[in-house]
Each structure stands twice: as structure tokens, then as C-alpha cells.
Coordinates of C-alpha atoms and ligand atoms in Angstrom, one line a residue:
M1 CA 107.8 91.9 91.1
L2 CA 104.5 91.0 89.6
L3 CA 103.6 94.8 87.8
P4 CA 101.3 95.8 86.6
S5 CA 99.2 93.1 89.2
P6 CA 97.0 91.3 87.0
I7 CA 93.0 90.9 87.4
H8 CA 91.5 87.6 87.5
Q9 CA 87.9 87.2 86.6
V10 CA 86.7 84.5 89.1
S11 CA 82.8 82.6 90.0
F12 CA 81.8 82.0 93.1
R13 CA 78.0 81.6 94.8
G14 CA 77.2 81.8 91.1
K15 CA 78.3 85.4 90.0
S16 CA 81.1 86.8 88.5
L17 CA 83.7 88.6 90.5
F18 CA 87.2 90.7 89.4
V19 CA 90.2 90.1 91.6
K20 CA 92.5 92.6 91.0
R21 CA 95.8 90.8 92.3
D22 CA 98.0 93.0 94.2
D23 CA 98.5 89.6 96.3
L24 CA 100.9 89.0 93.6
I25 CA 103.2 91.2 93.5
D26 CA 105.7 90.1 95.7
P27 CA 105.1 87.0 97.9
F28 CA 106.1 89.0 101.2
V29 CA 105.9 92.5 100.7
S30 CA 102.2 91.6 99.2
G31 CA 99.6 94.0 98.3
N32 CA 98.6 97.0 99.4
K33 CA 102.1 97.3 101.8
W34 CA 104.1 97.2 98.3
R35 CA 102.0 100.3 97.1
K36 CA 102.8 102.1 100.4
L37 CA 106.5 101.1 100.5
K38 CA 107.2 102.2 96.3
Y39 CA 107.7 106.0 97.4
I40 CA 108.7 105.5 100.7
L41 CA 111.5 103.5 99.7
Q42 CA 112.4 106.0 96.7
D43 CA 112.0 108.8 99.3
A44 CA 114.4 107.6 102.0
A45 CA 116.8 106.4 98.7
E46 CA 116.8 110.2 97.9
K47 CA 117.8 110.9 101.2
N48 CA 120.4 108.8 101.5
K49 CA 118.6 107.2 104.4
K50 CA 120.4 103.9 105.1
H51 CA 117.9 102.2 108.1
L52 CA 114.3 102.0 108.5
I53 CA 112.7 102.6 112.0
T54 CA 108.9 101.3 111.5
F55 CA 106.5 99.8 114.4
G56 CA 103.8 97.3 113.8
G57 CA 102.0 95.2 116.0
A58 CA 103.3 91.4 116.3
Y59 CA 101.5 89.6 113.6
S60 CA 101.8 93.1 111.2
N61 CA 102.2 92.2 107.1
H62 CA 103.5 95.6 107.1
L63 CA 106.2 94.9 109.2
L64 CA 107.0 92.0 107.3
A65 CA 106.9 93.5 104.5
I66 CA 109.0 96.3 105.5
A67 CA 111.3 93.5 106.4
A68 CA 111.5 92.0 102.9
A69 CA 111.7 95.1 100.9
T70 CA 115.0 96.2 102.8
A71 CA 117.0 92.8 103.1
K72 CA 116.1 93.0 99.2
N73 CA 117.4 96.7 98.6
H74 CA 120.5 96.4 101.2
L75 CA 118.9 98.7 103.4
K76 CA 118.7 98.0 107.5
A77 CA 115.4 97.9 109.6
T78 CA 114.4 97.7 112.7
A79 CA 110.8 98.2 114.1
F80 CA 109.1 98.2 117.4
V81 CA 106.9 95.9 118.2
R82 CA 103.7 96.7 120.3
G83 CA 103.6 94.7 123.9
E84 CA 105.3 92.2 125.5
E85 CA 108.1 90.2 124.0
V86 CA 106.6 87.5 121.8
S87 CA 107.6 84.8 119.5
N88 CA 105.7 83.7 116.3
P89 CA 105.9 82.6 112.8
M90 CA 105.2 86.1 111.5
L91 CA 108.1 87.6 113.5
T92 CA 110.2 84.4 113.0
L93 CA 109.7 85.9 108.8
C94 CA 111.3 89.2 109.8
K95 CA 114.2 88.2 112.2
L96 CA 114.7 85.9 108.8
F97 CA 115.2 88.7 106.7
G98 CA 117.3 90.4 109.5
M99 CA 114.9 93.3 111.0
Q100 CA 116.1 94.6 114.3
L101 CA 113.0 94.3 116.8
R102 CA 112.3 96.0 119.9
F103 CA 109.5 95.2 122.3
I104 CA 107.8 98.5 123.5
D105 CA 105.4 98.7 126.0
R106 CA 101.5 99.3 124.6
Q107 CA 101.8 103.1 126.5
S108 CA 105.1 104.3 124.8
Y109 CA 104.3 102.4 121.4
Q110 CA 101.6 105.3 121.6
H111 CA 104.2 107.7 121.0
K112 CA 106.2 106.7 117.9
E113 CA 107.8 110.1 117.4
A114 CA 108.6 110.0 120.6
L115 CA 110.1 106.6 120.8
F116 CA 112.1 107.8 116.7
E117 CA 113.7 110.9 118.6
E118 CA 114.5 108.9 121.9
H119 CA 115.9 106.3 120.7
Y120 CA 117.4 108.0 116.8
A121 CA 118.1 111.8 117.7
N122 CA 122.0 111.5 117.3
D123 CA 121.7 108.6 114.0
S124 CA 121.5 110.7 110.0
N125 CA 121.3 107.3 109.0
V126 CA 117.4 106.4 109.9
Y127 CA 114.1 107.3 108.2
F128 CA 110.9 106.9 110.5
V129 CA 108.4 105.2 108.5
N130 CA 104.8 104.9 110.2
E131 CA 102.6 102.3 111.9
G132 CA 101.1 100.5 108.5
G133 CA 103.0 103.4 106.3
A134 CA 100.6 105.6 106.7
S135 CA 102.3 108.8 105.1
K136 CA 101.5 111.0 101.6
E137 CA 103.9 108.7 99.7
A138 CA 101.8 105.9 100.4
L139 CA 99.1 107.7 98.9
I140 CA 100.7 108.3 95.6
G141 CA 101.7 104.9 95.6
C142 CA 97.7 103.7 95.8
A143 CA 96.2 105.9 93.6
E144 CA 98.2 104.0 91.3
I145 CA 96.4 100.8 91.5
I146 CA 93.8 102.7 89.8
E147 CA 95.9 104.2 87.1
E148 CA 96.3 100.2 86.1
L149 CA 92.8 99.8 85.3
K150 CA 92.4 99.1 81.6
E151 CA 89.1 99.1 81.6
G152 CA 85.8 100.5 84.2
F153 CA 84.3 99.2 87.0
D154 CA 80.7 99.9 88.4
H155 CA 81.9 99.1 91.8
I156 CA 86.0 98.4 93.4
F157 CA 86.0 97.2 97.2
C158 CA 88.8 97.7 99.6
A159 CA 89.7 96.6 103.2
A160 CA 90.6 99.3 105.7
G161 CA 92.6 99.0 108.6
T162 CA 93.5 103.0 108.9
G163 CA 92.1 103.6 105.8
T164 CA 95.4 104.8 103.7
T165 CA 94.7 102.2 100.7
A166 CA 91.1 103.9 100.5
A167 CA 91.8 107.1 100.5
G168 CA 94.8 106.3 97.8
L169 CA 92.3 104.7 95.6
L170 CA 89.6 107.6 96.1
K171 CA 92.1 109.9 95.0
G172 CA 93.0 107.9 92.0
I173 CA 89.1 107.6 91.1
N174 CA 88.1 111.4 91.8
K175 CA 92.0 112.4 89.3
L176 CA 90.2 110.1 86.7
Q177 CA 87.0 111.2 87.0
L178 CA 85.6 107.5 86.8
Q179 CA 82.2 106.0 87.5
T180 CA 82.9 103.8 89.9
T181 CA 81.7 103.9 93.5
L182 CA 84.7 102.7 96.0
H183 CA 82.9 100.6 98.6
V184 CA 85.3 100.3 101.7
I185 CA 84.8 97.7 104.6
P186 CA 86.6 98.6 107.8
V187 CA 87.9 95.5 109.7
L188 CA 87.9 96.8 113.2
K189 CA 84.9 98.3 114.8
G190 CA 83.4 101.5 115.3
G191 CA 85.1 102.1 111.0
E192 CA 83.1 105.2 111.0
F193 CA 85.9 107.0 112.2
I194 CA 87.5 106.1 108.8
S195 CA 85.8 108.3 106.4
D196 CA 87.5 111.1 108.9
E197 CA 90.7 109.4 108.0
I198 CA 90.5 109.5 104.1
A199 CA 89.3 113.0 104.3
M200 CA 92.7 114.1 106.2
Y201 CA 94.0 113.2 102.4
E202 CA 90.7 113.6 99.7
S203 CA 88.4 115.8 100.7
D204 CA 85.2 114.7 97.9
L205 CA 84.0 111.7 99.3
N206 CA 81.1 111.7 96.7
K207 CA 82.1 108.1 95.2
L208 CA 83.2 106.5 98.9
Q209 CA 80.8 104.1 100.7
L210 CA 81.5 102.9 103.5
H211 CA 80.2 99.6 105.2
T212 CA 81.2 99.0 109.1
D213 CA 78.9 96.1 110.2
Y214 CA 81.7 93.6 108.2
H215 CA 84.4 93.4 111.8
F216 CA 83.1 90.1 112.9
G217 CA 83.5 91.4 116.1
G218 CA 86.5 93.2 116.0
Y219 CA 90.6 94.1 114.3
A220 CA 91.4 90.2 114.1
K221 CA 88.8 88.9 115.0
T222 CA 87.1 86.2 113.6
T223 CA 83.9 83.5 113.5
P224 CA 83.4 80.4 112.3
E225 CA 81.2 81.6 109.5
L226 CA 84.2 83.7 108.4
I227 CA 86.3 80.8 108.3
N228 CA 84.2 78.6 106.7
F229 CA 83.8 81.6 104.1
I230 CA 87.6 81.6 103.3
K231 CA 87.6 77.7 103.1
D232 CA 84.7 78.5 100.8
F233 CA 86.1 81.0 98.5
T234 CA 89.6 79.7 98.9
S235 CA 88.7 75.9 97.4
S236 CA 86.4 77.3 94.6
T237 CA 88.2 79.6 92.8
G238 CA 91.9 79.1 93.8
I239 CA 92.7 83.0 95.5
L240 CA 93.7 82.4 99.2
L241 CA 92.5 85.2 101.8
D242 CA 93.5 86.5 104.8
P243 CA 91.4 85.6 108.0
I244 CA 92.2 89.5 109.1
Y245 CA 91.1 92.0 106.3
T246 CA 90.8 90.6 102.1
S247 CA 88.3 87.6 104.0
K248 CA 86.0 90.3 105.5
M249 CA 85.7 92.8 102.4
C250 CA 85.2 89.6 100.1
Y251 CA 81.9 88.2 102.9
A252 CA 80.7 91.8 102.2
I253 CA 80.5 91.8 98.4
F254 CA 78.9 88.8 98.4
D255 CA 76.5 89.2 101.5
L256 CA 75.3 92.7 99.7
I257 CA 75.0 91.2 96.3
E258 CA 72.9 88.6 98.4
K259 CA 70.8 91.7 99.9
G260 CA 70.7 93.4 96.7
I261 CA 72.5 96.6 97.5
I262 CA 75.4 95.3 94.9
K263 CA 73.4 94.4 91.7
K264 CA 73.9 90.8 90.1
D265 CA 75.0 92.0 86.8
A266 CA 76.8 95.1 88.5
K267 CA 80.6 95.1 87.0
V268 CA 82.8 94.3 90.6
L269 CA 86.1 94.8 91.3
M270 CA 87.9 93.1 94.5
L271 CA 91.8 94.9 95.5
H272 CA 93.3 91.6 96.7
T273 CA 95.5 93.5 99.2
G274 CA 97.5 90.5 100.2
G275 CA 98.7 90.0 103.2
I276 CA 98.2 85.8 103.6
F277 CA 100.7 85.2 106.1
G278 CA 98.1 86.8 108.4
I279 CA 96.4 83.4 108.1
L280 CA 99.6 82.0 110.2
G281 CA 98.2 83.5 113.1
K282 CA 94.9 81.8 112.5
I283 CA 96.3 79.1 111.5
D284 CA 94.7 76.3 114.5
Q285 CA 90.9 77.6 113.3
F286 CA 91.6 75.6 109.7
S287 CA 92.0 72.2 110.7
Ligands
PLP301 C1 97.2 97.1 106.1 C2 96.6 96.1 105.0 C3 95.2 96.8 105.3 C4 94.7 98.5 105.5 O1 95.2 98.7 105.0 P1 94.7 100.9 105.3 O2 95.5 101.3 104.5 O3 96.2 100.1 106.4 O4 93.7 100.5 105.3 C5 94.3 95.8 104.3 N1 94.9 94.2 103.3 C6 95.6 93.8 103.9 C7 96.2 92.7 103.8 C8 96.4 94.5 104.8 O5 97.9 94.1 105.1

């Protein structure tokens, strides 16, 4: 476990960027998923629960993180996987770490607590972990990213799926009263809802800026421009981006600098939230 995660300075397209390498914390429990799981695992241990039950899509970084973390901690894990039964490299890795997979139709998947009740009502050993690890424990873990910073930044960027990570970062920024703007890039279409999600956890949104135009068509959608950006950034910096989350955020950073919205000489920190195995689902596009 590489903690605190290092900050690397890179230069790309003539601009300097600091990268908080949460992708290096652990190869499989990577990035923000490690941050989210830290206190979830602690809570499960305190409650003496040995079997984690969780939820995710067929290419979920969260499932892989849970699978690897439970294996390491001698716990059991079962995942309800959204949709019809499929096999892919990500799910194969999950199974390799000993995770049990239960495919579930999209309708039933909507009702996670009902599923949990239905299947595990009489099992005192189980612990419910929400999709993506969303929880108050996750927020505490994500706020610690800010507490690890030893210097100030004008701007911090992060990608958002549910907004839990962003909420934790904002909590950290507000708590330490930093003069830092948090820029959040939703990776889904219609990402305006992310500010409501964040507001459920953190009421002071003054330091928050949401950029909703960098979804590239929607969740897990890509364009040739995005794929080329990943190739260019990775070969120029040695830092691999995933096509679902971090590449969209990183693209946004350089686009906002290009447009003059972020000043060229500003000190910018990008949070690399990991998830690079997401590239396995899009690997054909890179050949
Ligand atoms: C899950 C994930 C996110 C999204 O985190 P949220 O807290 O759901 O917003 C961002 N980046 C990566 C690499 C992820 O795996």
C-alpha cells in the first residue's frame, strides 16, 4: 500500500500539472475505491462481519476493489451484477480473487436493500456495501486525500460518477479552509445532479465548480478524440488514464486551460482516482 500517495509533476502540451497518484495506492483496490473502502472495512471488522455483499455493473472498478480487498483481509464477498450473465476480463479478475457473482435483472437491481433483505435476512455475518461504496465512511476516507496535501493548489480536479469522492474532497477543503477550487467532471450525461448529491453530504458548495460538458456522449462512452487524448497523454507522461473516468477529467483540464478559464500559470492538481482496468472494456479501440 503506497500511502500517502505521491504527487508527480508532469508537463503536457507545454503546461505543468501535478498528479496525486491514488492509482498507485494498490494495483487492484485502486484510487478512490481504496479511499472509500478504508473505513467500510474497518466498520465491518468492528461489527465482526465476515461477508461483504455489494453491487455493480459488469465493468465496475468497485467490484474489483471489493474482490481484492476482501481476499487480502480473509473476508468473503458476493456481488450482485447488473444485467444478464456475461463474462469479461474484469469479472474474471473478480472471480480470481474469490468473489461470488450473482447476475440480476436490471429491474430487481434497482432495489438493492430489498435484494439484500431477500437473500440475506437470516445471515448475521453479512455486511451491505452500496454500489460504488457510497457511504458516510467513504466520505471520511476521501476527505483524507486533502489532509495528505503538504502544499496548496489553486485548483483540484476530480472525476465524478456518484459524486461521493467529490463530496469528500469538498469536505476536506472546507474543513481546512483552503483557498482551493474543486472542479468536478461528471462522466455521465446530465451531470448537473452531481451538485445535489454533493449537497447531501456537504452544505457549503462555494468552492465547487461543476463542468458538465465533458461526458463524451455519456457513461462509458468514448470518442476517437478521447482515445487519441489518452494515447497522447500516456505516451507523453508515462501516466495511464482510464477511458471511463480519469481521461474525461484530464481532457477537461487541458481544454479549460486552452480556453483561458483556468490560468496557464495556476497550480493545478489532478486526482488520479485509478480504475485503469476500465481500459480492458475498451481495449479494441486502442489497437
Ligand atoms: C468509481 C470511480 C470514480 C467515481 O467516483 P464517485 O465517488 O462515484 O464519483 C472516479 N474515478 C474512478 C477511476 C473510479 O473508479
